[in-house]
Each structure stands twice: as C-alpha cells, then as structure tokens.
Amino acid sequence: MSERRRVEIDINGETYGAEVEPRLLLSDFIRHEAGLTGTHVGCEHGVCGACTVQVDGDPVRSCLMFAVQAQGREVRTVEGMTDGLSEGELHPLQQAFHEKHGLQCGFCTPGFLMSLEPLMLDERDLTDQEIREALAGNLCRCTGYQNIVESVKLARERLRSGAESPAERE
Ligand code: FES
Ligand code: FES
C-alpha cells in the first residue's frame, strides 16, 4: 500500500487538510474529505463533465486529477458560487438556469455551472456556437442544451447591463 500524504487544499477560500492516498482523486477529496457534495461524479473517467470544478480559475474535471496535485492551488466548487450572497440568493448564472429551465434532474448542473461561469467574465460578444463550445465537455441527458445556451445568454445580458435579476429585486 502506498504511503499516505498530507495535503491541504484551498476550496472556496477555506483550507481543507487530510492524510490521503496519493491516488485519491480530487473529486473524492472534495466530496468525502471536504464534505462538499455539490460536485457530482458520473463516469469517473473524464467523459461526462459532472465533476467539473475550477482550479486557479479554469474548469477542470476533478475525476482526472489527484488530490495531491491540487496542493497549493485554488479550487472553486459550485458551493462557492453563492459565497457572499444573502441567504437564498443565487448567482446570476444559477438564477438564469432556473428561469430558462436550464436543468431538469440537475445531476449535471454543477459541472455545467463550473464550466460556464468563466463566460460571465468574458466581455466579448459571444455567438451561440462559442457558448456551445464552452459546454461541449459536459453531458446532459435531460435538457437538450438549448435551454442551457439561453441561460448563459440571459445571465451575460444581465451582468453586462448591470440589471438585477428578479431574485435580487425581491
Ligand atoms: S465524473 Fe468526471 S468527467 Fe465524468
Ligand atoms: S438536467 Fe438531468 S442530466 Fe442534465
């Protein structure tokens, strides 16, 4: 059996430490050591995108990375999207998914949100094709993707115009 190693990983601005097997996947560290179960695991071999998180700002499949490789990096999971918001308030992208029916069963949704959130910071005009390319690594068995594209467009429109979402106005 391989020797366990101490890792400390910054997830959503908090440090989570544990002694782990070197082969422990980052997805398993996030779910079982940090207890952040919003990150879902589907295929566990890099195909479905359900496990997508951000590492140093970039979307990464957490089932394709070992926990030890995340040492010293900044990891963001879906739970981090509501950091700093008031109770019950959603991130604008989550709110848009809700309004545009960008999810049904929701299993894939955390992975989509993590893949698509960086588009909220992209100030260029994006075509539908560019949005579809950004979500090409995530599989959804329910929505057919068009509503997810519409959700991204709505969130971007709101963020760019500085408009408040209905949830923010309540
Ligand atoms: S669980 Fe990681 S890509 Fe499917
Ligand atoms: S909403 Fe069900 S798999 Fe995407």
Tab-separated table of C-alpha atoms and ligand atoms in Angstrom:
chain	number	residue	atom	x	y	z
A	1	MET	CA	0.000	0.000	0.000
A	2	SER	CA	1.328	3.452	-0.862
A	3	GLU	CA	2.251	5.891	1.845
A	4	ARG	CA	-0.374	8.428	2.773
A	5	ARG	CA	0.468	12.069	2.249
A	6	ARG	CA	-0.683	15.215	3.955
A	7	VAL	CA	-2.476	17.604	1.607
A	8	GLU	CA	-4.001	20.970	2.273
A	9	ILE	CA	-6.265	22.276	-0.422
A	10	ASP	CA	-7.913	25.653	-0.672
A	11	ILE	CA	-11.518	25.153	-1.680
A	12	ASN	CA	-13.762	28.204	-1.971
A	13	GLY	CA	-11.328	30.165	0.196
A	14	GLU	CA	-11.169	27.625	3.030
A	15	THR	CA	-8.333	25.221	3.675
A	16	TYR	CA	-9.181	21.536	3.952
A	17	GLY	CA	-6.407	19.223	5.135
A	18	ALA	CA	-6.198	15.430	5.285
A	19	GLU	CA	-3.818	12.473	5.097
A	20	VAL	CA	-4.656	10.813	1.805
A	21	GLU	CA	-3.568	8.052	-0.512
A	22	PRO	CA	-1.525	9.588	-3.351
A	23	ARG	CA	-4.003	8.146	-5.844
A	24	LEU	CA	-7.060	9.738	-4.212
A	25	LEU	CA	-8.971	11.674	-6.862
A	26	LEU	CA	-9.639	15.346	-6.341
A	27	SER	CA	-13.357	14.619	-6.837
A	28	ASP	CA	-13.267	12.166	-3.920
A	29	PHE	CA	-11.319	14.608	-1.766
A	30	ILE	CA	-13.907	17.306	-2.438
A	31	ARG	CA	-16.861	15.054	-1.686
A	32	HIS	CA	-15.549	12.840	1.105
A	33	GLU	CA	-12.812	14.820	2.849
A	34	ALA	CA	-14.220	18.334	2.423
A	35	GLY	CA	-17.866	17.186	2.501
A	36	LEU	CA	-18.777	19.368	-0.479
A	37	THR	CA	-21.213	17.083	-2.253
A	38	GLY	CA	-22.399	19.636	-4.801
A	39	THR	CA	-19.664	18.299	-7.085
A	40	HIS	CA	-21.181	15.234	-8.724
A	41	VAL	CA	-19.432	12.193	-10.065
A	42	GLY	CA	-20.775	10.344	-13.087
A	43	CYS	CA	-18.396	8.451	-15.338
A	44	GLU	CA	-15.210	8.908	-13.278
A	45	HIS	CA	-13.096	8.830	-16.410
A	46	GLY	CA	-13.271	12.296	-17.887
A	47	VAL	CA	-16.227	11.921	-20.233
A	48	CYS	CA	-19.361	13.396	-18.646
A	49	GLY	CA	-18.102	16.632	-17.064
A	50	ALA	CA	-20.356	16.253	-13.993
A	51	CYS	CA	-17.326	16.552	-11.705
A	52	THR	CA	-16.084	19.845	-13.197
A	53	VAL	CA	-14.656	22.344	-10.729
A	54	GLN	CA	-12.356	25.305	-11.279
A	55	VAL	CA	-8.682	25.112	-10.427
A	56	ASP	CA	-6.967	28.502	-10.427
A	57	GLY	CA	-9.964	29.817	-12.369
A	58	ASP	CA	-10.023	27.207	-15.126
A	59	PRO	CA	-12.624	24.457	-15.465
A	60	VAL	CA	-11.074	21.069	-14.692
A	61	ARG	CA	-12.515	17.574	-14.403
A	62	SER	CA	-11.867	16.684	-10.812
A	63	CYS	CA	-12.004	12.945	-11.585
A	64	LEU	CA	-8.940	13.336	-13.782
A	65	MET	CA	-6.778	14.996	-11.155
A	66	PHE	CA	-5.293	13.601	-7.970
A	67	ALA	CA	-5.930	15.453	-4.744
A	68	VAL	CA	-2.186	15.823	-4.200
A	69	GLN	CA	-1.957	17.740	-7.482
A	70	ALA	CA	-4.297	20.379	-6.095
A	71	GLN	CA	-1.977	21.182	-3.206
A	72	GLY	CA	-1.329	24.910	-3.217
A	73	ARG	CA	-3.902	25.597	-5.947
A	74	GLU	CA	-7.204	27.440	-5.599
A	75	VAL	CA	-10.183	25.191	-6.130
A	76	ARG	CA	-13.699	26.512	-6.600
A	77	THR	CA	-16.782	24.319	-6.461
A	78	VAL	CA	-20.438	25.042	-7.083
A	79	GLU	CA	-20.882	25.848	-3.380
A	80	GLY	CA	-18.546	28.810	-3.840
A	81	MET	CA	-20.916	30.469	-6.292
A	82	THR	CA	-23.132	31.771	-3.541
A	83	ASP	CA	-20.344	32.923	-1.248
A	84	GLY	CA	-21.002	36.482	-0.181
A	85	LEU	CA	-24.654	36.397	-1.302
A	86	SER	CA	-27.533	36.626	1.099
A	87	GLU	CA	-29.417	33.542	2.268
A	88	GLY	CA	-31.414	32.018	-0.597
A	89	GLU	CA	-29.897	34.277	-3.233
A	90	LEU	CA	-28.495	32.628	-6.337
A	91	HIS	CA	-25.528	33.520	-8.501
A	92	PRO	CA	-26.823	35.209	-11.703
A	93	LEU	CA	-25.925	32.136	-13.759
A	94	GLN	CA	-27.793	29.848	-11.379
A	95	GLN	CA	-30.761	32.215	-11.430
A	96	ALA	CA	-30.776	32.180	-15.233
A	97	PHE	CA	-30.654	28.351	-15.283
A	98	HIS	CA	-33.679	28.420	-13.019
A	99	GLU	CA	-35.632	30.872	-15.156
A	100	LYS	CA	-34.719	29.419	-18.546
A	101	HIS	CA	-35.174	25.788	-17.482
A	102	GLY	CA	-31.504	25.008	-17.977
A	103	LEU	CA	-31.880	21.941	-15.786
A	104	GLN	CA	-34.279	19.130	-15.153
A	105	CYS	CA	-32.899	16.392	-12.882
A	106	GLY	CA	-29.951	18.653	-12.008
A	107	PHE	CA	-27.304	15.943	-11.841
A	108	CYS	CA	-25.140	17.575	-14.493
A	109	THR	CA	-25.819	21.155	-13.406
A	110	PRO	CA	-22.896	21.821	-11.008
A	111	GLY	CA	-20.488	20.744	-13.733
A	112	PHE	CA	-22.143	22.992	-16.308
A	113	LEU	CA	-22.091	25.932	-13.930
A	114	MET	CA	-18.393	25.477	-13.254
A	115	SER	CA	-17.623	25.189	-16.981
A	116	LEU	CA	-19.730	28.191	-17.929
A	117	GLU	CA	-19.087	30.629	-15.086
A	118	PRO	CA	-15.857	31.938	-16.697
A	119	LEU	CA	-18.002	33.149	-19.623
A	120	MET	CA	-19.587	35.634	-17.229
A	121	LEU	CA	-16.260	37.464	-17.173
A	122	ASP	CA	-15.772	37.391	-20.937
A	123	GLU	CA	-16.623	40.834	-22.228
A	124	ARG	CA	-16.623	39.880	-25.896
A	125	ASP	CA	-19.872	39.290	-27.763
A	126	LEU	CA	-20.226	35.530	-27.895
A	127	THR	CA	-22.057	33.567	-30.551
A	128	ASP	CA	-24.248	30.599	-29.691
A	129	GLN	CA	-21.540	28.473	-31.268
A	130	GLU	CA	-18.922	29.827	-28.852
A	131	ILE	CA	-21.204	29.142	-25.893
A	132	ARG	CA	-21.807	25.620	-27.192
A	133	GLU	CA	-18.067	25.092	-27.464
A	134	ALA	CA	-17.653	26.120	-23.819
A	135	LEU	CA	-20.166	23.484	-22.741
A	136	ALA	CA	-19.031	20.806	-25.174
A	137	GLY	CA	-17.260	18.857	-22.428
A	138	ASN	CA	-20.402	18.476	-20.322
A	139	LEU	CA	-23.109	15.933	-20.960
A	140	CYS	CA	-26.751	16.392	-20.054
A	141	ARG	CA	-29.276	13.662	-20.583
A	142	CYS	CA	-32.318	15.868	-19.947
A	143	THR	CA	-32.321	19.356	-21.429
A	144	GLY	CA	-31.085	19.094	-24.996
A	145	TYR	CA	-28.662	22.006	-24.318
A	146	GLN	CA	-30.642	24.822	-25.970
A	147	ASN	CA	-32.044	25.997	-22.652
A	148	ILE	CA	-28.549	25.953	-21.184
A	149	VAL	CA	-27.343	28.212	-24.003
A	150	GLU	CA	-30.317	30.512	-23.330
A	151	SER	CA	-29.438	30.550	-19.623
A	152	VAL	CA	-25.885	31.654	-20.375
A	153	LYS	CA	-27.133	34.401	-22.669
A	154	LEU	CA	-29.606	35.696	-20.091
A	155	ALA	CA	-27.012	35.747	-17.306
A	156	ARG	CA	-24.490	37.507	-19.527
A	157	GLU	CA	-27.050	40.099	-20.617
A	158	ARG	CA	-27.924	40.835	-17.020
A	159	LEU	CA	-24.351	41.036	-15.847
A	160	ARG	CA	-23.307	43.230	-18.742
A	161	SER	CA	-26.204	45.628	-18.336
A	162	GLY	CA	-25.835	45.633	-14.556
A	163	ALA	CA	-29.519	44.688	-14.346
A	164	GLU	CA	-30.806	42.944	-11.296
A	165	SER	CA	-32.328	39.503	-11.534
A	166	PRO	CA	-35.858	39.020	-10.144
A	167	ALA	CA	-34.326	37.287	-7.119
A	168	GLU	CA	-32.221	40.346	-6.410
A	169	ARG	CA	-35.221	42.658	-6.636
A	170	GLU	CA	-37.238	40.646	-4.103
B	1	FES	S1	-17.177	12.147	-13.394
B	1	FES	FE1	-15.517	13.306	-14.109
B	1	FES	S2	-15.896	13.572	-16.207
B	1	FES	FE2	-17.480	12.229	-15.555
B	2	FES	S1	-30.520	18.040	-16.058
B	2	FES	FE1	-30.542	15.872	-15.946
B	2	FES	S2	-28.640	15.243	-16.754
B	2	FES	FE2	-28.705	17.380	-17.071
